[in-house]
Tab-separated table of N, CA, C and O in Angstrom:
chain	number	residue	atom	x	y	z
E	106	MET	N	8.005	-13.642	9.571
E	106	MET	CA	7.187	-13.229	8.451
E	106	MET	C	6.392	-11.965	8.799
E	106	MET	O	6.340	-11.040	8.009
E	107	ILE	N	5.773	-11.941	9.985
E	107	ILE	CA	4.997	-10.774	10.409
E	107	ILE	C	5.922	-9.579	10.592
E	107	ILE	O	5.572	-8.459	10.219
E	108	ARG	N	7.115	-9.806	11.118
E	108	ARG	CA	8.075	-8.717	11.330
E	108	ARG	C	8.498	-8.119	9.994
E	108	ARG	O	8.600	-6.904	9.853
E	109	ARG	N	8.707	-8.965	9.010
E	109	ARG	CA	9.088	-8.474	7.685
E	109	ARG	C	7.958	-7.681	7.049
E	109	ARG	O	8.186	-6.654	6.413
E	110	PHE	N	6.721	-8.144	7.234
E	110	PHE	CA	5.576	-7.431	6.680
E	110	PHE	C	5.401	-6.075	7.356
E	110	PHE	O	5.112	-5.078	6.693
E	111	ARG	N	5.575	-6.027	8.677
E	111	ARG	CA	5.473	-4.753	9.393
E	111	ARG	C	6.550	-3.777	8.944
E	111	ARG	O	6.273	-2.589	8.768
E	112	SER	N	7.770	-4.252	8.763
E	112	SER	CA	8.828	-3.346	8.313
E	112	SER	C	8.584	-2.902	6.875
E	112	SER	O	8.924	-1.780	6.504
E	113	PHE	N	7.966	-3.747	6.065
E	113	PHE	CA	7.608	-3.360	4.702
E	113	PHE	C	6.559	-2.249	4.726
E	113	PHE	O	6.684	-1.248	4.015
E	114	LEU	N	5.517	-2.398	5.553
E	114	LEU	CA	4.489	-1.365	5.658
E	114	LEU	C	5.060	-0.078	6.235
E	114	LEU	O	4.691	1.019	5.824
E	115	ARG	N	5.969	-0.189	7.190
E	115	ARG	CA	6.605	0.999	7.767
E	115	ARG	C	7.431	1.724	6.710
E	115	ARG	O	7.485	2.943	6.676
E	116	GLY	N	8.064	0.989	5.825
E	116	GLY	CA	8.831	1.605	4.754
E	116	GLY	C	7.948	2.274	3.722
E	116	GLY	O	8.302	3.304	3.161
E	117	LEU	N	6.765	1.698	3.459
E	117	LEU	CA	5.840	2.308	2.507
E	117	LEU	C	5.249	3.601	3.035
E	117	LEU	O	5.013	4.547	2.293
E	118	SER	N	4.998	3.643	4.324
E	118	SER	CA	4.323	4.805	4.907
E	118	SER	C	5.327	5.756	5.547
E	118	SER	O	5.230	6.074	6.722
E	119	THR	N	6.286	6.223	4.766
E	119	THR	CA	7.305	7.129	5.293
E	119	THR	C	6.804	8.559	5.421
E	119	THR	O	7.346	9.327	6.188
E	120	THR	N	5.779	8.935	4.687
E	120	THR	CA	5.169	10.259	4.803
E	120	THR	C	3.713	10.096	5.206
E	120	THR	O	3.163	8.991	5.178
E	121	LYS	N	3.092	11.209	5.560
E	121	LYS	CA	1.674	11.141	5.932
E	121	LYS	C	0.815	10.735	4.742
E	121	LYS	O	-0.166	10.015	4.900
E	122	THR	N	1.200	11.167	3.573
E	122	THR	CA	0.454	10.794	2.369
E	122	THR	C	0.573	9.296	2.111
E	122	THR	O	-0.411	8.628	1.790
E	123	GLY	N	1.772	8.744	2.259
E	123	GLY	CA	1.965	7.306	2.091
E	123	GLY	C	1.231	6.503	3.143
E	123	GLY	O	0.652	5.454	2.852
E	124	ALA	N	1.254	6.993	4.393
E	124	ALA	CA	0.539	6.300	5.467
E	124	ALA	C	-0.963	6.319	5.221
E	124	ALA	O	-1.651	5.320	5.460
E	125	LEU	N	-1.474	7.445	4.718
E	125	LEU	CA	-2.884	7.516	4.374
E	125	LEU	C	-3.216	6.545	3.243
E	125	LEU	O	-4.244	5.871	3.266
E	126	GLY	N	-2.323	6.430	2.266
E	126	GLY	CA	-2.531	5.493	1.170
E	126	GLY	C	-2.544	4.049	1.636
E	126	GLY	O	-3.388	3.257	1.211
E	127	VAL	N	-1.615	3.705	2.532
E	127	VAL	CA	-1.570	2.333	3.068
E	127	VAL	C	-2.830	2.035	3.874
E	127	VAL	O	-3.453	0.977	3.717
E	128	ALA	N	-3.247	2.977	4.716
E	128	ALA	CA	-4.446	2.766	5.533
E	128	ALA	C	-5.698	2.678	4.662
E	128	ALA	O	-6.557	1.820	4.884
E	129	LEU	N	-5.788	3.542	3.668
E	129	LEU	CA	-6.955	3.545	2.787
E	129	LEU	C	-7.036	2.272	1.958
E	129	LEU	O	-8.113	1.674	1.815
E	130	THR	N	-5.909	1.829	1.446
E	130	THR	CA	-5.885	0.604	0.651
E	130	THR	C	-6.243	-0.612	1.502
E	130	THR	O	-7.053	-1.445	1.094
E	131	THR	N	-5.653	-0.699	2.677
E	131	THR	CA	-5.912	-1.845	3.547
E	131	THR	C	-7.362	-1.876	4.009
E	131	THR	O	-8.028	-2.924	3.936
E	132	ALA	N	-7.873	-0.736	4.462
E	132	ALA	CA	-9.248	-0.697	4.972
E	132	ALA	C	-10.261	-0.965	3.860
E	132	ALA	O	-11.218	-1.721	4.059
E	133	SER	N	-10.054	-0.373	2.698
E	133	SER	CA	-11.024	-0.592	1.621
E	133	SER	C	-10.978	-2.025	1.108
E	133	SER	O	-12.007	-2.586	0.737
E	134	PHE	N	-9.789	-2.645	1.107
E	134	PHE	CA	-9.705	-4.043	0.680
E	134	PHE	C	-10.459	-4.951	1.655
E	134	PHE	O	-11.229	-5.823	1.238
E	135	LEU	N	-10.228	-4.745	2.947
E	135	LEU	CA	-10.916	-5.582	3.936
E	135	LEU	C	-12.430	-5.373	3.896
E	135	LEU	O	-13.196	-6.337	3.977
E	136	LEU	N	-12.861	-4.124	3.756
E	136	LEU	CA	-14.291	-3.862	3.649
E	136	LEU	C	-14.886	-4.433	2.361
E	136	LEU	O	-16.026	-4.915	2.355
E	137	LEU	N	-14.121	-4.380	1.284
E	137	LEU	CA	-14.598	-4.942	0.015
E	137	LEU	C	-14.805	-6.447	0.134
E	137	LEU	O	-15.836	-6.976	-0.307
E	138	ILE	N	-13.862	-7.138	0.732
E	138	ILE	CA	-14.004	-8.587	0.932
E	138	ILE	C	-15.215	-8.879	1.811
E	138	ILE	O	-16.021	-9.778	1.522
E	139	PHE	N	-15.370	-8.103	2.892
E	139	PHE	CA	-16.502	-8.291	3.800
E	139	PHE	C	-17.833	-8.066	3.071
E	139	PHE	O	-18.772	-8.859	3.206
E	140	MET	N	-17.904	-6.996	2.290
E	140	MET	CA	-19.144	-6.690	1.577
E	140	MET	C	-19.438	-7.733	0.491
E	140	MET	O	-20.595	-8.073	0.251
E	141	LEU	N	-18.401	-8.233	-0.169
E	141	LEU	CA	-18.614	-9.284	-1.176
E	141	LEU	C	-19.121	-10.570	-0.533
E	141	LEU	O	-19.967	-11.267	-1.105
E	142	LEU	N	-18.604	-10.890	0.650
E	142	LEU	CA	-19.095	-12.071	1.360
E	142	LEU	C	-20.549	-11.886	1.783
E	142	LEU	O	-21.361	-12.823	1.695
E	143	LEU	N	-20.894	-10.686	2.254
E	143	LEU	CA	-22.291	-10.422	2.612
E	143	LEU	C	-23.194	-10.513	1.387
E	143	LEU	O	-24.312	-11.044	1.466
E	144	ASP	N	-22.725	-9.999	0.271
E	144	ASP	CA	-23.516	-10.058	-0.962
E	144	ASP	C	-23.683	-11.497	-1.443
E	144	ASP	O	-24.757	-11.884	-1.902
E	145	ALA	N	-22.627	-12.288	-1.344
E	145	ALA	CA	-22.704	-13.693	-1.763
E	145	ALA	C	-23.632	-14.497	-0.858
E	145	ALA	O	-24.291	-15.437	-1.308
E	146	ALA	N	-23.689	-14.116	0.419
E	146	ALA	CA	-24.563	-14.822	1.353
E	146	ALA	C	-26.013	-14.371	1.224
E	146	ALA	O	-26.912	-14.991	1.796
E	147	GLY	N	-26.254	-13.305	0.493
E	147	GLY	CA	-27.606	-12.822	0.295
E	147	GLY	C	-28.117	-11.957	1.427
E	147	GLY	O	-29.320	-11.734	1.542
E	148	VAL	N	-27.236	-11.471	2.272
E	148	VAL	CA	-27.643	-10.659	3.412
E	148	VAL	C	-28.036	-9.257	2.966
E	148	VAL	O	-29.006	-8.689	3.460
E	149	THR	N	-27.303	-8.699	2.013
E	149	THR	CA	-27.582	-7.335	1.559
E	149	THR	C	-28.440	-7.400	0.300
E	149	THR	O	-28.057	-7.963	-0.710
E	150	GLY	N	-29.610	-6.813	0.372
E	150	GLY	CA	-30.481	-6.756	-0.788
E	150	GLY	C	-30.707	-5.325	-1.234
E	150	GLY	O	-31.472	-5.058	-2.139
E	151	ASN	N	-30.035	-4.411	-0.598
E	151	ASN	CA	-30.192	-2.997	-0.856
E	151	ASN	C	-29.348	-2.581	-2.055
E	151	ASN	O	-28.205	-3.007	-2.207
E	152	SER	N	-29.889	-1.726	-2.903
E	152	SER	CA	-29.122	-1.288	-4.073
E	152	SER	C	-27.977	-0.360	-3.666
E	152	SER	O	-26.973	-0.281	-4.358
E	153	TYR	N	-28.121	0.356	-2.554
E	153	TYR	CA	-27.048	1.221	-2.088
E	153	TYR	C	-25.843	0.415	-1.611
E	153	TYR	O	-24.716	0.873	-1.706
E	154	ALA	N	-26.075	-0.770	-1.116
E	154	ALA	CA	-24.959	-1.637	-0.730
E	154	ALA	C	-24.147	-2.031	-1.954
E	154	ALA	O	-22.922	-2.128	-1.896
E	155	GLY	N	-24.819	-2.231	-3.077
E	155	GLY	CA	-24.114	-2.522	-4.322
E	155	GLY	C	-23.295	-1.341	-4.804
E	155	GLY	O	-22.195	-1.507	-5.331
E	156	LEU	N	-23.809	-0.130	-4.634
E	156	LEU	CA	-23.042	1.068	-4.990
E	156	LEU	C	-21.767	1.176	-4.167
E	156	LEU	O	-20.698	1.482	-4.687
E	157	VAL	N	-21.905	0.914	-2.885
E	157	VAL	CA	-20.728	0.975	-2.010
E	157	VAL	C	-19.752	-0.137	-2.362
E	157	VAL	O	-18.548	0.092	-2.476
E	158	THR	N	-20.274	-1.344	-2.562
E	158	THR	CA	-19.419	-2.499	-2.811
E	158	THR	C	-18.685	-2.412	-4.137
E	158	THR	O	-17.490	-2.674	-4.203
E	159	PHE	N	-19.380	-2.046	-5.190
E	159	PHE	CA	-18.791	-2.154	-6.520
E	159	PHE	C	-18.286	-0.837	-7.104
E	159	PHE	O	-17.599	-0.850	-8.127
E	160	LEU	N	-18.616	0.289	-6.485
E	160	LEU	CA	-18.132	1.575	-6.994
E	160	LEU	C	-17.226	2.296	-5.996
E	160	LEU	O	-16.124	2.716	-6.335
E	161	MET	N	-17.697	2.457	-4.773
E	161	MET	CA	-16.966	3.273	-3.821
E	161	MET	C	-15.714	2.586	-3.274
E	161	MET	O	-14.635	3.182	-3.263
E	162	LEU	N	-15.829	1.353	-2.836
E	162	LEU	CA	-14.677	0.670	-2.237
E	162	LEU	C	-13.545	0.407	-3.234
E	162	LEU	O	-12.376	0.635	-2.898
E	163	PRO	N	-13.815	-0.033	-4.473
E	163	PRO	CA	-12.697	-0.153	-5.421
E	163	PRO	C	-12.064	1.202	-5.755
E	163	PRO	O	-10.854	1.291	-5.951
E	164	GLY	N	-12.870	2.257	-5.791
E	164	GLY	CA	-12.322	3.586	-6.030
E	164	GLY	C	-11.402	4.024	-4.910
E	164	GLY	O	-10.324	4.606	-5.147
E	165	LEU	N	-11.802	3.767	-3.662
E	165	LEU	CA	-10.942	4.099	-2.527
E	165	LEU	C	-9.670	3.257	-2.525
E	165	LEU	O	-8.593	3.729	-2.154
E	166	PHE	N	-9.787	2.006	-2.944
E	166	PHE	CA	-8.627	1.131	-3.032
E	166	PHE	C	-7.612	1.684	-4.035
E	166	PHE	O	-6.421	1.780	-3.751
E	167	ILE	N	-8.089	2.080	-5.206
E	167	ILE	CA	-7.194	2.620	-6.232
E	167	ILE	C	-6.620	3.961	-5.795
E	167	ILE	O	-5.440	4.243	-6.026
E	168	LEU	N	-7.420	4.794	-5.128
E	168	LEU	CA	-6.912	6.064	-4.612
E	168	LEU	C	-5.787	5.828	-3.609
E	168	LEU	O	-4.770	6.529	-3.629
E	169	GLY	N	-5.946	4.839	-2.741
E	169	GLY	CA	-4.885	4.509	-1.784
E	169	GLY	C	-3.631	4.027	-2.487
E	169	GLY	O	-2.510	4.378	-2.094
E	170	LEU	N	-3.796	3.227	-3.544
E	170	LEU	CA	-2.630	2.771	-4.301
E	170	LEU	C	-1.914	3.926	-4.990
E	170	LEU	O	-0.692	3.902	-5.151
E	171	ILE	N	-2.656	4.927	-5.398
E	171	ILE	CA	-2.049	6.097	-6.037
E	171	ILE	C	-1.320	6.956	-5.004
E	171	ILE	O	-0.257	7.522	-5.282
E	172	LEU	N	-1.855	7.039	-3.793
E	172	LEU	CA	-1.258	7.886	-2.767
E	172	LEU	C	0.099	7.373	-2.274
E	172	LEU	O	0.925	8.166	-1.823
E	173	ILE	N	0.339	6.076	-2.344
E	173	ILE	CA	1.611	5.528	-1.860
E	173	ILE	C	2.791	6.046	-2.675
E	173	ILE	O	3.748	6.581	-2.103
E	174	PRO	N	2.794	5.963	-4.020
E	174	PRO	CA	3.919	6.537	-4.765
E	174	PRO	C	3.976	8.064	-4.694
E	174	PRO	O	5.052	8.647	-4.805
E	175	VAL	N	2.812	8.706	-4.493
E	175	VAL	CA	2.836	10.164	-4.321
E	175	VAL	C	3.603	10.521	-3.052
E	175	VAL	O	4.385	11.475	-3.029
E	176	GLY	N	3.395	9.745	-1.989
E	176	GLY	CA	4.153	9.963	-0.753
E	176	GLY	C	5.644	9.758	-0.952
E	176	GLY	O	6.468	10.508	-0.422
E	177	TRP	N	6.002	8.737	-1.730
E	177	TRP	CA	7.422	8.513	-2.027
E	177	TRP	C	7.996	9.648	-2.856
E	177	TRP	O	9.129	10.073	-2.663
E	178	ALA	N	7.220	10.172	-3.803
E	178	ALA	CA	7.692	11.296	-4.618
E	178	ALA	C	7.871	12.541	-3.756
E	178	ALA	O	8.830	13.297	-3.954
E	179	GLN	N	6.975	12.755	-2.796
E	179	GLN	CA	7.133	13.879	-1.882
E	179	GLN	C	8.406	13.735	-1.064
E	179	GLN	O	9.155	14.700	-0.887
E	180	LEU	N	8.659	12.532	-0.561
E	180	LEU	CA	9.871	12.295	0.217
E	180	LEU	C	11.116	12.457	-0.645
E	180	LEU	O	12.114	13.033	-0.207
E	181	LYS	N	11.053	11.980	-1.860
E	181	LYS	CA	12.174	12.106	-2.786
E	181	LYS	C	12.459	13.573	-3.091
E	181	LYS	O	13.610	14.004	-3.125
E	182	HIS	N	11.411	14.358	-3.286
E	182	HIS	CA	11.575	15.779	-3.569
E	182	HIS	C	12.102	16.522	-2.337
E	182	HIS	O	12.955	17.402	-2.447
E	183	ARG	N	11.596	16.161	-1.153
E	183	ARG	CA	11.986	16.839	0.074
E	183	ARG	C	13.422	16.538	0.480
E	183	ARG	O	14.146	17.420	0.915
E	184	THR	N	13.848	15.292	0.312
E	184	THR	CA	15.197	14.916	0.747
E	184	THR	C	16.239	15.058	-0.348
E	184	THR	O	17.422	15.196	-0.048
E	185	GLY	N	15.836	14.988	-1.595
E	185	GLY	CA	16.791	15.070	-2.697
E	185	GLY	C	17.539	13.773	-2.956
E	185	GLY	O	18.511	13.756	-3.698
E	186	LEU	N	17.086	12.680	-2.358
E	186	LEU	CA	17.727	11.376	-2.560
E	186	LEU	C	17.128	10.695	-3.782
E	186	LEU	O	15.999	10.959	-4.178
E	187	SER	N	17.893	9.796	-4.371
E	187	SER	CA	17.374	9.018	-5.494
E	187	SER	C	16.486	7.891	-4.970
E	187	SER	O	16.432	7.619	-3.775
E	188	GLY	N	15.796	7.225	-5.871
E	188	GLY	CA	14.927	6.125	-5.476
E	188	GLY	C	15.685	4.981	-4.837
E	188	GLY	O	15.225	4.366	-3.876
E	189	ASP	N	16.869	4.671	-5.375
E	189	ASP	CA	17.681	3.602	-4.795
E	189	ASP	C	18.136	3.953	-3.379
E	189	ASP	O	18.137	3.107	-2.488
E	190	GLU	N	18.510	5.198	-3.171
E	190	GLU	CA	18.944	5.625	-1.835
E	190	GLU	C	17.787	5.606	-0.851
E	190	GLU	O	17.963	5.258	0.319
E	191	LEU	N	16.592	5.963	-1.311
E	191	LEU	CA	15.422	5.900	-0.436
E	191	LEU	C	15.101	4.466	-0.039
E	191	LEU	O	14.740	4.197	1.108
E	192	LEU	N	15.217	3.543	-0.991
E	192	LEU	CA	14.953	2.136	-0.670
E	192	LEU	C	15.925	1.612	0.374
E	192	LEU	O	15.529	0.913	1.300
E	193	THR	N	17.198	1.940	0.228
E	193	THR	CA	18.180	1.417	1.173
E	193	THR	C	18.087	2.090	2.532
E	193	THR	O	18.457	1.483	3.533
E	194	THR	N	17.562	3.332	2.605
E	194	THR	CA	17.469	3.990	3.907
E	194	THR	C	16.168	3.677	4.639
E	194	THR	O	16.153	3.686	5.871
E	195	HIS	N	15.084	3.380	3.931
E	195	HIS	CA	13.789	3.182	4.585
E	195	HIS	C	13.356	1.726	4.699
E	195	HIS	O	12.363	1.446	5.370
E	196	PHE	N	14.046	0.816	4.059
E	196	PHE	CA	13.725	-0.597	4.185
E	196	PHE	C	14.920	-1.326	4.776
E	196	PHE	O	16.062	-0.992	4.481
E	197	PRO	N	14.674	-2.350	5.603
E	197	PRO	CA	15.783	-3.135	6.139
E	197	PRO	C	16.526	-3.870	5.030
E	197	PRO	O	15.991	-4.112	3.950
E	198	ASP	N	17.776	-4.215	5.305
E	198	ASP	CA	18.610	-4.850	4.289
E	198	ASP	C	18.067	-6.192	3.821
E	198	ASP	O	18.256	-6.572	2.672
E	199	GLU	N	17.365	-6.929	4.697
E	199	GLU	CA	16.860	-8.230	4.269
E	199	GLU	C	15.671	-8.103	3.324
E	199	GLU	O	15.318	-9.047	2.642
E	200	LEU	N	15.027	-6.919	3.244
E	200	LEU	CA	13.923	-6.727	2.308
E	200	LEU	C	14.370	-6.185	0.962
E	200	LEU	O	13.657	-6.302	-0.018
E	201	VAL	N	15.545	-5.571	0.918
E	201	VAL	CA	16.027	-4.974	-0.326
E	201	VAL	C	16.888	-5.992	-1.044
E	201	VAL	O	17.839	-6.522	-0.510
E	202	GLU	N	16.521	-6.279	-2.266
E	202	GLU	CA	17.225	-7.281	-3.060
E	202	GLU	C	17.830	-6.600	-4.283
E	202	GLU	O	17.174	-5.824	-4.968
E	203	ARG	N	19.072	-6.868	-4.561
E	203	ARG	CA	19.746	-6.274	-5.718
E	203	ARG	C	19.300	-6.972	-6.995
E	203	ARG	O	19.238	-8.179	-7.070
E	204	LYS	N	18.961	-6.180	-7.999
E	204	LYS	CA	18.582	-6.699	-9.309
E	204	LYS	C	19.547	-6.125	-10.342
E	204	LYS	O	20.097	-5.053	-10.168
E	205	THR	N	19.720	-6.812	-11.444
E	205	THR	CA	20.646	-6.337	-12.470
E	205	THR	C	19.953	-5.578	-13.581
E	205	THR	O	20.594	-5.081	-14.472
E	206	PHE	N	18.626	-5.481	-13.527
E	206	PHE	CA	17.885	-4.767	-14.563
E	206	PHE	C	17.032	-3.691	-13.915
E	206	PHE	O	16.817	-3.691	-12.725
E	207	GLY	N	16.532	-2.780	-14.699
E	207	GLY	CA	15.632	-1.750	-14.190
E	207	GLY	C	16.361	-0.726	-13.349
E	207	GLY	O	17.450	-0.283	-13.680
E	208	SER	N	15.758	-0.354	-12.224
E	208	SER	CA	16.329	0.705	-11.409
E	208	SER	C	17.482	0.225	-10.544
E	208	SER	O	18.167	1.031	-9.949
E	209	GLY	N	17.702	-1.061	-10.424
E	209	GLY	CA	18.821	-1.554	-9.643
E	209	GLY	C	18.416	-2.200	-8.340
E	209	GLY	O	19.046	-3.126	-7.878
E	210	LEU	N	17.361	-1.719	-7.692
E	210	LEU	CA	16.933	-2.274	-6.423
E	210	LEU	C	15.454	-2.636	-6.487
E	210	LEU	O	14.675	-2.001	-7.187
E	211	ALA	N	15.074	-3.648	-5.759
E	211	ALA	CA	13.678	-4.032	-5.666
E	211	ALA	C	13.396	-4.439	-4.240
E	211	ALA	O	14.286	-4.864	-3.518
E	212	VAL	N	12.159	-4.274	-3.812
E	212	VAL	CA	11.753	-4.664	-2.474
E	212	VAL	C	11.028	-5.987	-2.579
E	212	VAL	O	10.125	-6.149	-3.392
E	213	THR	N	11.427	-6.931	-1.744
E	213	THR	CA	10.768	-8.233	-1.724
E	213	THR	C	10.169	-8.470	-0.355
E	213	THR	O	10.680	-7.998	0.648
E	214	ILE	N	9.082	-9.216	-0.320
E	214	ILE	CA	8.459	-9.566	0.962
E	214	ILE	C	8.834	-10.986	1.291
E	214	ILE	O	8.784	-11.862	0.503
């Protein structure tokens, strides 16, 4: 399971932009959970902690989610491969599942 997750993350971060998106999304999610737990426990009473928790961290999370497909678009433009070809070249065969609708290929964890 861990090996499949690592290969999935490696496939997502094929460019520097995608890797930045994966790192930003992961770090902001973990920090958001941590800050929400601190807020629920009553440890943080500062209004600036609320700004970070409810405005900055979700914004960074969404920015990271946006950067991942931008990295894929950069790779697609640079290599000239289609989306299906990129999926089959950057993800292991056990993660790529054939679908009969949509683009034809989907990644499963």
